[in-house]
mmCIF file of C-alpha atoms in Angstrom:
data_model
loop_
_atom_site.group_PDB
_atom_site.id
_atom_site.type_symbol
_atom_site.label_atom_id
_atom_site.label_comp_id
_atom_site.label_asym_id
_atom_site.label_seq_id
_atom_site.Cartn_x
_atom_site.Cartn_y
_atom_site.Cartn_z
ATOM 1 C CA MET A 909 0.000 0.000 0.000
ATOM 2 C CA VAL A 910 2.841 2.387 0.878
ATOM 3 C CA PHE A 911 4.608 1.554 -2.398
ATOM 4 C CA LYS A 912 1.452 2.267 -4.429
ATOM 5 C CA ARG A 913 0.966 5.617 -2.692
ATOM 6 C CA LEU A 914 4.598 6.555 -3.280
ATOM 7 C CA THR A 915 4.324 5.573 -6.949
ATOM 8 C CA ALA A 916 1.148 7.618 -7.368
ATOM 9 C CA PHE A 917 2.826 10.624 -5.723
ATOM 10 C CA LEU A 918 5.869 10.352 -7.993
ATOM 11 C CA PHE A 919 3.672 10.144 -11.101
ATOM 12 C CA LEU A 920 1.693 13.188 -9.960
ATOM 13 C CA PHE A 921 4.891 15.140 -9.299
ATOM 14 C CA ALA A 922 6.313 14.164 -12.714
ATOM 15 C CA ALA A 923 3.083 15.186 -14.473
ATOM 16 C CA LEU A 924 3.054 18.582 -12.750
ATOM 17 C CA LEU A 925 6.732 19.128 -13.561
ATOM 18 C CA LEU A 926 6.155 18.307 -17.241
ATOM 19 C CA ALA A 927 3.152 20.647 -17.347
ATOM 20 C CA VAL A 928 5.286 23.482 -15.946
ATOM 21 C CA LEU A 929 8.055 22.765 -18.481
ATOM 22 C CA MET A 930 5.599 22.715 -21.393
ATOM 23 C CA ILE A 931 4.179 26.076 -20.266
ATOM 24 C CA SER A 932 7.700 27.454 -19.874
ATOM 25 C CA TYR A 933 8.811 26.283 -23.318
ATOM 26 C CA PRO A 934 5.670 26.443 -25.497
ATOM 27 C CA GLU A 935 7.519 26.820 -28.831
ATOM 28 C CA ALA A 936 9.750 23.800 -28.183
ATOM 29 C CA SER A 937 6.715 21.759 -27.120
ATOM 30 C CA TRP A 938 4.817 22.706 -30.277
ATOM 31 C CA GLN A 939 7.707 21.885 -32.603
ATOM 32 C CA ALA A 940 8.316 18.555 -30.855
ATOM 33 C CA GLY A 941 4.643 17.673 -31.113
ATOM 34 C CA VAL A 942 4.578 18.446 -34.847
ATOM 35 C CA ARG A 943 7.775 16.426 -35.366
ATOM 36 C CA GLY A 944 6.359 13.464 -33.452
ATOM 37 C CA LEU A 945 3.136 13.643 -35.464
ATOM 38 C CA ALA A 946 5.151 13.660 -38.705
ATOM 39 C CA ILE A 947 7.084 10.566 -37.588
ATOM 40 C CA TRP A 948 3.818 8.805 -36.777
ATOM 41 C CA TRP A 949 2.084 9.618 -40.061
ATOM 42 C CA ASP A 950 5.038 9.422 -42.447
ATOM 43 C CA VAL A 951 6.789 6.365 -40.995
ATOM 44 C CA LEU A 952 4.829 4.464 -38.346
ATOM 45 C CA PHE A 953 1.292 4.535 -39.749
ATOM 46 C CA PRO A 954 2.117 3.015 -43.181
ATOM 47 C CA SER A 955 4.498 0.463 -41.681
ATOM 48 C CA LEU A 956 2.234 -0.709 -38.834
ATOM 49 C CA PHE A 957 -1.429 -0.213 -39.781
ATOM 50 C CA PRO A 958 -1.527 -2.694 -42.725
ATOM 51 C CA PHE A 959 0.104 -5.372 -40.569
ATOM 52 C CA PHE A 960 -2.380 -4.815 -37.758
ATOM 53 C CA VAL A 961 -5.292 -5.270 -40.167
ATOM 54 C CA ILE A 962 -3.731 -8.254 -41.970
ATOM 55 C CA SER A 963 -2.955 -10.060 -38.720
ATOM 56 C CA GLU A 964 -6.526 -9.598 -37.456
ATOM 57 C CA VAL A 965 -7.934 -11.001 -40.715
ATOM 58 C CA LEU A 966 -5.522 -13.948 -40.716
ATOM 59 C CA LEU A 967 -6.501 -14.779 -37.143
ATOM 60 C CA GLY A 968 -10.197 -14.663 -38.048
ATOM 61 C CA PHE A 969 -9.729 -16.938 -41.063
ATOM 62 C CA GLY A 970 -7.673 -19.442 -39.063
ATOM 63 C CA ILE A 971 -4.484 -18.932 -41.102
ATOM 64 C CA VAL A 972 -2.522 -18.368 -37.890
ATOM 65 C CA HIS A 973 -3.829 -21.682 -36.513
ATOM 66 C CA PHE A 974 -2.806 -23.354 -39.775
ATOM 67 C CA LEU A 975 0.733 -21.950 -39.617
ATOM 68 C CA GLY A 976 0.883 -22.661 -35.901
ATOM 69 C CA LYS A 977 0.388 -26.382 -36.410
ATOM 70 C CA LEU A 978 3.040 -26.450 -39.113
ATOM 71 C CA LEU A 979 5.529 -24.545 -36.944
ATOM 72 C CA ASP A 980 4.971 -26.578 -33.760
ATOM 73 C CA PRO A 981 7.910 -28.954 -34.455
ATOM 74 C CA LEU A 982 10.303 -25.981 -34.477
ATOM 75 C CA MET A 983 8.954 -23.461 -31.989
ATOM 76 C CA LYS A 984 8.152 -25.784 -29.087
ATOM 77 C CA PRO A 985 11.501 -27.539 -28.687
ATOM 78 C CA VAL A 986 13.570 -24.430 -29.448
ATOM 79 C CA PHE A 987 11.693 -21.575 -27.758
ATOM 80 C CA ARG A 988 9.078 -23.424 -25.625
ATOM 81 C CA ILE A 989 6.183 -21.615 -27.268
ATOM 82 C CA PRO A 990 3.432 -22.990 -29.549
ATOM 83 C CA GLY A 991 3.851 -22.893 -33.311
ATOM 84 C CA SER A 992 1.560 -19.863 -33.595
ATOM 85 C CA GLY A 993 4.434 -17.938 -32.037
ATOM 86 C CA GLY A 994 6.307 -18.431 -35.318
ATOM 87 C CA PHE A 995 3.721 -16.245 -37.054
ATOM 88 C CA VAL A 996 4.272 -13.562 -34.399
ATOM 89 C CA LEU A 997 8.039 -13.893 -34.868
ATOM 90 C CA ALA A 998 7.796 -13.338 -38.636
ATOM 91 C CA MET A 999 5.307 -10.470 -38.289
ATOM 92 C CA GLY A 1000 7.313 -8.809 -35.511
ATOM 93 C CA PHE A 1001 10.586 -8.981 -37.415
ATOM 94 C CA ALA A 1002 8.990 -7.727 -40.643
ATOM 95 C CA SER A 1003 6.923 -4.821 -39.326
ATOM 96 C CA GLY A 1004 8.743 -3.829 -36.123
ATOM 97 C CA TYR A 1005 7.548 -2.809 -32.701
ATOM 98 C CA PRO A 1006 4.891 -3.032 -31.300
ATOM 99 C CA VAL A 1007 3.188 -5.500 -33.694
ATOM 100 C CA SER A 1008 4.369 -8.603 -31.809
ATOM 101 C CA ALA A 1009 2.839 -7.337 -28.557
ATOM 102 C CA LYS A 1010 -0.513 -6.852 -30.288
ATOM 103 C CA LEU A 1011 -0.407 -10.355 -31.800
ATOM 104 C CA ALA A 1012 0.728 -11.989 -28.559
ATOM 105 C CA THR A 1013 -2.231 -10.505 -26.690
ATOM 106 C CA LYS A 1014 -4.559 -11.750 -29.437
ATOM 107 C CA LEU A 1015 -3.123 -15.265 -29.132
ATOM 108 C CA ARG A 1016 -3.530 -15.063 -25.360
ATOM 109 C CA GLU A 1017 -7.162 -13.958 -25.709
ATOM 110 C CA GLN A 1018 -7.832 -16.991 -27.942
ATOM 111 C CA ARG A 1019 -5.989 -19.279 -25.487
ATOM 112 C CA LEU A 1020 -3.417 -20.240 -28.110
ATOM 113 C CA VAL A 1021 -0.597 -19.409 -25.678
ATOM 114 C CA SER A 1022 -0.352 -19.526 -21.905
ATOM 115 C CA ARG A 1023 0.539 -16.491 -19.821
ATOM 116 C CA VAL A 1024 4.213 -17.442 -19.510
ATOM 117 C CA GLU A 1025 4.429 -18.397 -23.196
ATOM 118 C CA GLY A 1026 2.958 -15.032 -24.168
ATOM 119 C CA GLU A 1027 5.503 -13.209 -22.020
ATOM 120 C CA ARG A 1028 8.329 -15.198 -23.591
ATOM 121 C CA LEU A 1029 6.951 -14.444 -27.044
ATOM 122 C CA VAL A 1030 6.733 -10.670 -26.591
ATOM 123 C CA SER A 1031 10.182 -10.544 -24.999
ATOM 124 C CA PHE A 1032 12.119 -11.723 -28.048
ATOM 125 C CA THR A 1033 9.889 -10.958 -31.046
ATOM 126 C CA THR A 1034 9.777 -7.193 -30.418
ATOM 127 C CA SER A 1035 12.303 -5.697 -32.819
ATOM 128 C CA SER A 1036 12.964 -2.951 -35.329
ATOM 129 C CA ASP A 1037 11.630 -3.470 -38.834
ATOM 130 C CA PRO A 1038 14.296 -4.119 -41.523
ATOM 131 C CA ILE A 1039 13.215 -1.152 -43.668
ATOM 132 C CA PHE A 1040 13.929 1.279 -40.835
ATOM 133 C CA LEU A 1041 17.147 -0.501 -39.872
ATOM 134 C CA ILE A 1042 18.490 -0.543 -43.440
ATOM 135 C CA GLY A 1043 16.895 2.474 -45.108
ATOM 136 C CA ALA A 1044 16.749 5.017 -42.285
ATOM 137 C CA VAL A 1045 19.593 4.031 -39.949
ATOM 138 C CA SER A 1046 22.265 2.445 -42.169
ATOM 139 C CA VAL A 1047 21.747 4.475 -45.347
ATOM 140 C CA GLY A 1048 20.004 7.624 -44.102
ATOM 141 C CA PHE A 1049 21.652 8.332 -40.745
ATOM 142 C CA PHE A 1050 25.081 6.730 -41.247
ATOM 143 C CA GLY A 1051 25.312 7.033 -45.020
ATOM 144 C CA ASN A 1052 26.872 3.562 -45.177
ATOM 145 C CA PRO A 1053 24.844 0.759 -46.833
ATOM 146 C CA LYS A 1054 27.539 -1.749 -45.859
ATOM 147 C CA LEU A 1055 26.581 -1.202 -42.227
ATOM 148 C CA ALA A 1056 23.132 -2.764 -42.780
ATOM 149 C CA GLY A 1057 24.412 -6.355 -42.671
ATOM 150 C CA ALA A 1058 26.273 -5.912 -39.379
ATOM 151 C CA LEU A 1059 23.351 -4.105 -37.749
ATOM 152 C CA ALA A 1060 20.793 -6.666 -38.969
ATOM 153 C CA LEU A 1061 22.891 -9.645 -37.872
ATOM 154 C CA SER A 1062 23.533 -8.225 -34.410
ATOM 155 C CA HIS A 1063 19.941 -7.019 -33.926
ATOM 156 C CA TYR A 1064 17.969 -10.043 -35.176
ATOM 157 C CA GLY A 1065 20.611 -12.532 -34.061
ATOM 158 C CA GLY A 1066 20.483 -10.995 -30.603
ATOM 159 C CA ALA A 1067 16.676 -11.314 -30.603
ATOM 160 C CA LEU A 1068 16.881 -15.037 -31.382
ATOM 161 C CA LEU A 1069 19.471 -15.511 -28.629
ATOM 162 C CA ILE A 1070 17.114 -13.752 -26.215
ATOM 163 C CA GLY A 1071 14.449 -16.236 -27.321
ATOM 164 C CA LEU A 1072 16.773 -19.099 -26.341
ATOM 165 C CA VAL A 1073 17.414 -17.434 -22.990
ATOM 166 C CA MET A 1074 13.709 -16.798 -22.360
ATOM 167 C CA ARG A 1075 12.896 -20.500 -22.848
ATOM 168 C CA PHE A 1076 14.284 -20.913 -19.325
ATOM 169 C CA TYR A 1077 11.975 -18.210 -17.963
ATOM 170 C CA ARG A 1078 9.673 -19.846 -15.385
ATOM 171 C CA PRO A 1079 9.961 -23.418 -16.731
ATOM 172 C CA ASP A 1080 7.781 -24.578 -13.828
ATOM 173 C CA ARG A 1081 4.845 -22.609 -15.276
ATOM 174 C CA ASN A 1082 4.501 -24.334 -18.649
ATOM 175 C CA GLU A 1083 0.768 -24.813 -18.269
ATOM 176 C CA PRO A 1084 -1.047 -25.769 -21.483
ATOM 177 C CA ALA A 1085 -2.426 -22.856 -23.424
ATOM 178 C CA SER A 1086 -5.576 -24.736 -24.385
ATOM 179 C CA LEU A 1087 -7.315 -27.981 -23.550
ATOM 180 C CA ASP A 1088 -6.750 -29.525 -26.970
ATOM 181 C CA GLU A 1089 -2.962 -29.242 -26.793
ATOM 182 C CA GLY A 1090 -1.845 -32.798 -27.295
ATOM 183 C CA GLY A 1091 1.238 -34.816 -27.963
ATOM 184 C CA GLU A 1092 1.338 -34.366 -31.747
ATOM 185 C CA SER A 1093 3.434 -31.169 -31.581
ATOM 186 C CA GLY A 1094 6.475 -32.965 -32.984
ATOM 187 C CA ARG A 1095 4.721 -33.798 -36.275
ATOM 188 C CA PHE A 1096 4.780 -31.631 -39.384
ATOM 189 C CA SER A 1097 1.304 -32.502 -40.636
ATOM 190 C CA LEU A 1098 -0.556 -30.599 -43.335
ATOM 191 C CA LYS A 1099 -3.726 -32.529 -42.476
ATOM 192 C CA LEU A 1100 -3.646 -31.410 -38.829
ATOM 193 C CA ALA A 1101 -2.914 -27.840 -39.932
ATOM 194 C CA LEU A 1102 -5.913 -27.749 -42.284
ATOM 195 C CA LYS A 1103 -8.119 -29.220 -39.572
ATOM 196 C CA ALA A 1104 -6.982 -26.581 -37.089
ATOM 197 C CA MET A 1105 -7.679 -23.803 -39.617
ATOM 198 C CA HIS A 1106 -11.163 -25.168 -40.382
ATOM 199 C CA GLU A 1107 -12.084 -25.460 -36.703
ATOM 200 C CA ALA A 1108 -10.789 -21.963 -35.967
ATOM 201 C CA ARG A 1109 -12.795 -20.468 -38.839
ATOM 202 C CA ILE A 1110 -15.996 -22.188 -37.694
ATOM 203 C CA GLN A 1111 -15.419 -21.073 -34.099
ATOM 204 C CA ASP A 1112 -14.849 -17.457 -35.185
ATOM 205 C CA GLY A 1113 -17.980 -17.360 -37.323
ATOM 206 C CA ARG A 1114 -17.719 -13.725 -38.485
ATOM 207 C CA SER A 1115 -18.465 -12.795 -42.068
ATOM 208 C CA LEU A 1116 -15.733 -11.259 -44.221
ATOM 209 C CA GLY A 1117 -17.318 -7.803 -44.006
ATOM 210 C CA GLU A 1118 -17.652 -7.918 -40.229
ATOM 211 C CA LEU A 1119 -14.118 -9.275 -39.868
ATOM 212 C CA LEU A 1120 -12.670 -6.439 -41.963
ATOM 213 C CA ARG A 1121 -14.716 -3.809 -40.135
ATOM 214 C CA GLN A 1122 -13.556 -4.954 -36.718
ATOM 215 C CA ALA A 1123 -9.964 -5.360 -37.901
ATOM 216 C CA VAL A 1124 -9.829 -1.804 -39.268
ATOM 217 C CA ALA A 1125 -11.582 -0.330 -36.219
ATOM 218 C CA SER A 1126 -9.326 -2.018 -33.654
ATOM 219 C CA SER A 1127 -6.198 -1.250 -35.705
ATOM 220 C CA LEU A 1128 -7.094 2.434 -35.994
ATOM 221 C CA GLN A 1129 -7.703 2.569 -32.253
ATOM 222 C CA LEU A 1130 -4.302 1.062 -31.543
ATOM 223 C CA MET A 1131 -2.581 3.356 -34.062
ATOM 224 C CA THR A 1132 -4.109 6.335 -32.262
ATOM 225 C CA VAL A 1133 -2.563 5.139 -28.997
ATOM 226 C CA VAL A 1134 0.805 4.595 -30.696
ATOM 227 C CA GLY A 1135 0.714 8.062 -32.272
ATOM 228 C CA GLY A 1136 -0.214 9.726 -29.005
ATOM 229 C CA LEU A 1137 2.656 8.069 -27.179
ATOM 230 C CA VAL A 1138 5.146 9.009 -29.915
ATOM 231 C CA VAL A 1139 4.087 12.668 -29.732
ATOM 232 C CA PHE A 1140 4.077 12.585 -25.918
ATOM 233 C CA PHE A 1141 7.627 11.271 -25.600
ATOM 234 C CA SER A 1142 8.855 13.579 -28.350
ATOM 235 C CA VAL A 1143 7.564 16.544 -26.346
ATOM 236 C CA ILE A 1144 9.034 15.195 -23.101
ATOM 237 C CA LEU A 1145 12.494 14.809 -24.615
ATOM 238 C CA GLU A 1146 12.361 18.272 -26.193
ATOM 239 C CA VAL A 1147 11.288 20.157 -23.041
ATOM 240 C CA LEU A 1148 13.820 18.273 -20.926
ATOM 241 C CA THR A 1149 16.494 19.280 -23.444
ATOM 242 C CA ALA A 1150 15.335 22.908 -23.556
ATOM 243 C CA SER A 1151 15.324 23.133 -19.747
ATOM 244 C CA GLY A 1152 18.907 21.863 -19.497
ATOM 245 C CA PHE A 1153 17.934 18.720 -17.592
ATOM 246 C CA MET A 1154 19.211 16.443 -20.342
ATOM 247 C CA ASN A 1155 22.574 18.244 -20.309
ATOM 248 C CA SER A 1156 22.968 17.233 -16.667
ATOM 249 C CA LEU A 1157 22.233 13.628 -17.567
ATOM 250 C CA TYR A 1158 24.681 13.798 -20.454
ATOM 251 C CA ALA A 1159 27.404 15.126 -18.144
ATOM 252 C CA GLY A 1160 26.888 12.305 -15.656
ATOM 253 C CA PHE A 1161 26.793 9.676 -18.366
ATOM 254 C CA ARG A 1162 30.009 10.996 -19.921
ATOM 255 C CA HIS A 1163 31.853 10.016 -16.730
ATOM 256 C CA LEU A 1164 30.362 6.516 -16.789
ATOM 257 C CA LEU A 1165 31.051 5.508 -20.405
ATOM 258 C CA PRO A 1166 34.891 5.538 -20.164
ATOM 259 C CA LEU A 1167 34.614 3.048 -17.284
ATOM 260 C CA LEU A 1168 32.874 0.713 -19.763
ATOM 261 C CA GLY A 1169 35.565 1.258 -22.404
ATOM 262 C CA LEU A 1170 33.316 3.445 -24.587
ATOM 263 C CA PRO A 1171 33.865 7.000 -25.898
ATOM 264 C CA ASN A 1172 32.164 9.651 -23.781
ATOM 265 C CA GLN A 1173 30.817 11.306 -26.979
ATOM 266 C CA LEU A 1174 28.169 8.579 -27.088
ATOM 267 C CA ALA A 1175 26.482 9.914 -23.942
ATOM 268 C CA GLU A 1176 23.986 12.088 -25.836
ATOM 269 C CA PRO A 1177 22.883 9.405 -28.371
ATOM 270 C CA LEU A 1178 22.468 6.744 -25.689
ATOM 271 C CA MET A 1179 20.496 9.010 -23.372
ATOM 272 C CA GLY A 1180 18.341 10.217 -26.265
ATOM 273 C CA GLY A 1181 17.777 6.621 -27.360
ATOM 274 C CA LEU A 1182 16.609 5.826 -23.851
ATOM 275 C CA PHE A 1183 13.522 7.934 -24.628
ATOM 276 C CA GLU A 1184 12.998 7.640 -28.404
ATOM 277 C CA VAL A 1185 14.601 5.183 -30.823
ATOM 278 C CA THR A 1186 14.521 7.347 -33.980
ATOM 279 C CA LEU A 1187 16.160 10.389 -32.393
ATOM 280 C CA GLY A 1188 18.677 8.202 -30.565
ATOM 281 C CA ALA A 1189 19.713 6.274 -33.684
ATOM 282 C CA LYS A 1190 20.039 9.529 -35.618
ATOM 283 C CA SER A 1191 22.233 11.038 -32.888
ATOM 284 C CA ALA A 1192 24.432 7.918 -32.811
ATOM 285 C CA ALA A 1193 25.698 8.759 -36.314
ATOM 286 C CA ALA A 1194 26.502 12.383 -35.459
ATOM 287 C CA PRO A 1195 29.577 12.351 -33.119
ATOM 288 C CA GLU A 1196 32.857 13.008 -34.893
ATOM 289 C CA GLY A 1197 36.306 11.770 -34.072
ATOM 290 C CA ILE A 1198 35.324 8.311 -32.791
ATOM 291 C CA PRO A 1199 35.464 4.970 -34.661
ATOM 292 C CA LEU A 1200 32.404 4.002 -36.674
ATOM 293 C CA MET A 1201 32.412 0.681 -34.814
ATOM 294 C CA PHE A 1202 31.419 2.353 -31.527
ATOM 295 C CA LYS A 1203 28.774 4.513 -33.179
ATOM 296 C CA ALA A 1204 27.265 1.427 -34.810
ATOM 297 C CA ALA A 1205 27.327 -0.409 -31.466
ATOM 298 C CA ALA A 1206 25.436 2.506 -29.905
ATOM 299 C CA ALA A 1207 22.864 2.317 -32.727
ATOM 300 C CA ALA A 1208 22.486 -1.457 -32.172
ATOM 301 C CA PHE A 1209 21.930 -0.844 -28.448
ATOM 302 C CA ILE A 1210 19.296 1.826 -29.136
ATOM 303 C CA LEU A 1211 17.455 -0.235 -31.765
ATOM 304 C CA SER A 1212 17.257 -3.247 -29.439
ATOM 305 C CA TRP A 1213 16.235 -1.217 -26.387
ATOM 306 C CA GLY A 1214 13.480 0.474 -28.366
ATOM 307 C CA GLY A 1215 13.096 3.628 -26.297
ATOM 308 C CA LEU A 1216 10.611 4.402 -23.548
ATOM 309 C CA SER A 1217 8.107 5.375 -26.232
ATOM 310 C CA VAL A 1218 8.040 1.797 -27.525
ATOM 311 C CA HIS A 1219 8.002 0.471 -23.959
ATOM 312 C CA ALA A 1220 4.935 2.572 -23.212
ATOM 313 C CA GLN A 1221 3.239 1.305 -26.383
ATOM 314 C CA VAL A 1222 3.934 -2.333 -25.454
ATOM 315 C CA ALA A 1223 2.874 -1.809 -21.833
ATOM 316 C CA SER A 1224 -0.435 -0.272 -22.946
ATOM 317 C CA ILE A 1225 -1.079 -3.251 -25.245
ATOM 318 C CA LEU A 1226 -0.115 -5.873 -22.654
ATOM 319 C CA ASN A 1227 -2.419 -4.153 -20.190
ATOM 320 C CA GLY A 1228 -5.325 -5.448 -22.277
ATOM 321 C CA ALA A 1229 -4.386 -9.034 -21.379
ATOM 322 C CA ASP A 1230 -2.856 -10.685 -18.317
ATOM 323 C CA LEU A 1231 0.690 -10.485 -19.722
ATOM 324 C CA ARG A 1232 3.235 -8.761 -17.466
ATOM 325 C CA TYR A 1233 5.516 -5.946 -18.567
ATOM 326 C CA PHE A 1234 8.531 -6.685 -16.327
ATOM 327 C CA PRO A 1235 9.830 -9.715 -18.306
ATOM 328 C CA PHE A 1236 9.698 -7.563 -21.441
ATOM 329 C CA LEU A 1237 11.677 -4.801 -19.711
ATOM 330 C CA VAL A 1238 14.438 -7.196 -18.625
ATOM 331 C CA ALA A 1239 14.561 -8.813 -22.076
ATOM 332 C CA ARG A 1240 14.862 -5.415 -23.802
ATOM 333 C CA PHE A 1241 17.873 -4.467 -21.681
ATOM 334 C CA LEU A 1242 19.527 -7.858 -22.245
ATOM 335 C CA HIS A 1243 18.827 -7.627 -25.968
ATOM 336 C CA ALA A 1244 20.353 -4.140 -26.120
ATOM 337 C CA VAL A 1245 23.548 -5.210 -24.355
ATOM 338 C CA LEU A 1246 23.779 -8.432 -26.343
ATOM 339 C CA SER A 1247 23.252 -6.712 -29.718
ATOM 340 C CA ALA A 1248 25.923 -4.102 -29.014
ATOM 341 C CA GLY A 1249 28.333 -6.841 -27.912
ATOM 342 C CA LEU A 1250 27.569 -8.958 -30.984
ATOM 343 C CA LEU A 1251 28.218 -6.036 -33.302
ATOM 344 C CA LEU A 1252 31.622 -5.408 -31.732
ATOM 345 C CA LEU A 1253 32.475 -9.120 -32.084
ATOM 346 C CA ILE A 1254 31.490 -9.411 -35.750
ATOM 347 C CA TRP A 1255 32.770 -5.966 -36.769
ATOM 348 C CA ASN A 1256 36.203 -6.940 -38.094
ATOM 349 C CA PRO A 1257 35.029 -10.042 -40.037
ATOM 350 C CA LEU A 1258 32.149 -8.159 -41.691
ATOM 351 C CA MET A 1259 33.314 -4.561 -41.940
ATOM 352 C CA GLY A 1260 37.098 -4.597 -41.694
ATOM 353 C CA ALA A 1261 38.799 -1.276 -41.164
ATOM 354 C CA ALA A 1262 35.832 0.919 -42.097
ATOM 355 C CA PRO A 1263 36.358 4.683 -41.763
ATOM 356 C CA ALA A 1264 34.637 6.625 -38.965
ATOM 357 C CA TRP A 1265 32.441 8.932 -40.993
ATOM 358 C CA ALA A 1266 28.781 9.774 -41.455
ATOM 359 C CA ILE A 1267 26.814 12.051 -43.737
ATOM 360 C CA ALA A 1268 23.952 14.333 -42.796
ATOM 361 C CA SER A 1269 20.702 12.490 -42.267
ATOM 362 C CA PRO A 1270 17.673 13.402 -44.384
ATOM 363 C CA LYS A 1271 15.162 15.822 -42.909
ATOM 364 C CA PHE A 1272 11.491 15.016 -42.546
ATOM 365 C CA GLY A 1273 9.840 15.963 -45.769
ATOM 366 C CA ARG A 1274 8.625 14.522 -49.016
ATOM 367 C CA GLU A 1275 11.447 11.951 -49.175
ATOM 368 C CA GLU A 1276 10.471 10.399 -45.869
ATOM 369 C CA VAL A 1277 6.829 10.317 -46.874
ATOM 370 C CA LEU A 1278 7.839 8.187 -49.838
ATOM 371 C CA TYR A 1279 10.047 6.055 -47.611
ATOM 372 C CA GLY A 1280 7.170 5.412 -45.210
ATOM 373 C CA TRP A 1281 4.543 4.333 -47.728
ATOM 374 C CA GLN A 1282 6.971 2.562 -50.042
ATOM 375 C CA ALA A 1283 8.274 0.446 -47.158
ATOM 376 C CA LEU A 1284 5.204 -1.825 -47.180
ATOM 377 C CA PRO A 1285 6.145 -4.113 -50.137
ATOM 378 C CA GLY A 1286 9.623 -4.685 -48.730
ATOM 379 C CA ALA A 1287 8.237 -5.489 -45.291
ATOM 380 C CA LEU A 1288 5.744 -7.957 -46.784
ATOM 381 C CA ARG A 1289 8.546 -9.656 -48.714
ATOM 382 C CA PHE A 1290 10.595 -9.904 -45.539
ATOM 383 C CA PHE A 1291 7.613 -11.460 -43.733
ATOM 384 C CA LEU A 1292 7.088 -14.060 -46.468
ATOM 385 C CA MET A 1293 10.794 -14.885 -46.566
ATOM 386 C CA THR A 1294 10.927 -15.298 -42.788
ATOM 387 C CA MET A 1295 7.842 -17.527 -42.817
ATOM 388 C CA ALA A 1296 9.324 -19.665 -45.581
ATOM 389 C CA ILE A 1297 12.559 -20.156 -43.612
ATOM 390 C CA LEU A 1298 10.627 -21.048 -40.452
ATOM 391 C CA LEU A 1299 8.451 -23.552 -42.323
ATOM 392 C CA ILE A 1300 11.492 -25.231 -43.877
ATOM 393 C CA LEU A 1301 13.204 -25.466 -40.496
ATOM 394 C CA SER A 1302 10.006 -26.805 -38.939
ATOM 395 C CA PHE A 1303 9.679 -29.451 -41.644
ATOM 396 C CA LEU A 1304 13.288 -30.535 -41.060
ATOM 397 C CA SER A 1305 12.711 -30.590 -37.302
ATOM 398 C CA GLY A 1306 9.602 -32.754 -37.722
ATOM 399 C CA PHE A 1307 11.452 -35.063 -40.103
ATOM 400 C CA ILE A 1308 14.308 -35.512 -37.628
ATOM 401 C CA HIS A 1309 11.784 -36.145 -34.852
ATOM 402 C CA ARG A 1310 10.107 -38.936 -36.893
ATOM 403 C CA MET A 1311 13.463 -40.525 -37.709
ATOM 404 C CA ARG A 1312 14.354 -40.627 -34.016
ATOM 405 C CA GLN A 1313 11.010 -42.205 -33.148
ATOM 406 C CA ARG A 1314 11.519 -44.968 -35.735
ATOM 407 C CA LYS A 1315 14.918 -45.801 -34.229
#
């Protein structure tokens, strides 16, 4: 009770402080709000909204149940989650945060995953989308297309390693997600997959028109929440910067980074990335006079952490189900550290002695509008490619399982 009262008091104090800062710096607040709104409309809306709608429709038609049965032989032994988690993995990697959180809560609502399985799923499938990682960060912010491979390998490879770590999260709580979960999870069976899809479609029962209407309505509602949080955290970061508070944090962080063997010039990008991933990744390319390797490691850390804006989006989505936020928070920090470490390890084999340079990043304007809406075909291709790889691996896993049973 005392802890809840203290938390409520701290939130009230923080809200009043932010209100005073916004009144004190109205121009900075306005510009930050407009910039956050531009990021939401130009980049986030086209990259997230279609995937929200598509995922809702695929769930209603039973396609997710179909893919889940086919992916059971891979996902259960490797990550200790049902095969439907493979669909969330592909969607999350293709479209970026917070799509996986939305899908995990949907699977939990339909009892396709247990509470612990849902928490494992969200923890390692939340990632940056490849279009942002390659187009905006590698090419736009750093001006170095060669950097895309190192960033992608460290970011997505780190996510998969977090999935292997999270399989040991609460192993004593592996309760079945549904009553019909049986012992055929090791089989790659098209017949069972078609049966699961047919049963799911009959159980859903909605017409195509009703399914589309509800999918669009719920997706628009979620996109409104995402946009509001992006604008909110953009304003927070701007007023804290204008008031000089962020400069104090930068100064303290500059003394800490050398103890970790990192250049103190990375203090501003890392602290900015703590709040917002786009601004943090952009700032990571700016410091001069330090090796590109360390700037790329900072970008990998920021992309994997996601920023408090993304954390707030995921927390608001998880609040709609019984999934807890704390495992996600721990996994994000581990993923950030692991991705930065992986990038430093693979730097010399992949990049060699690359020069420490960066060009000016593009401003928000017509070019980014085109980037946002033109990102959809590439993201869909990435989703299909990821699903194809997962299905092949699942087939091989099921084949190996059958061979072992025959012996």
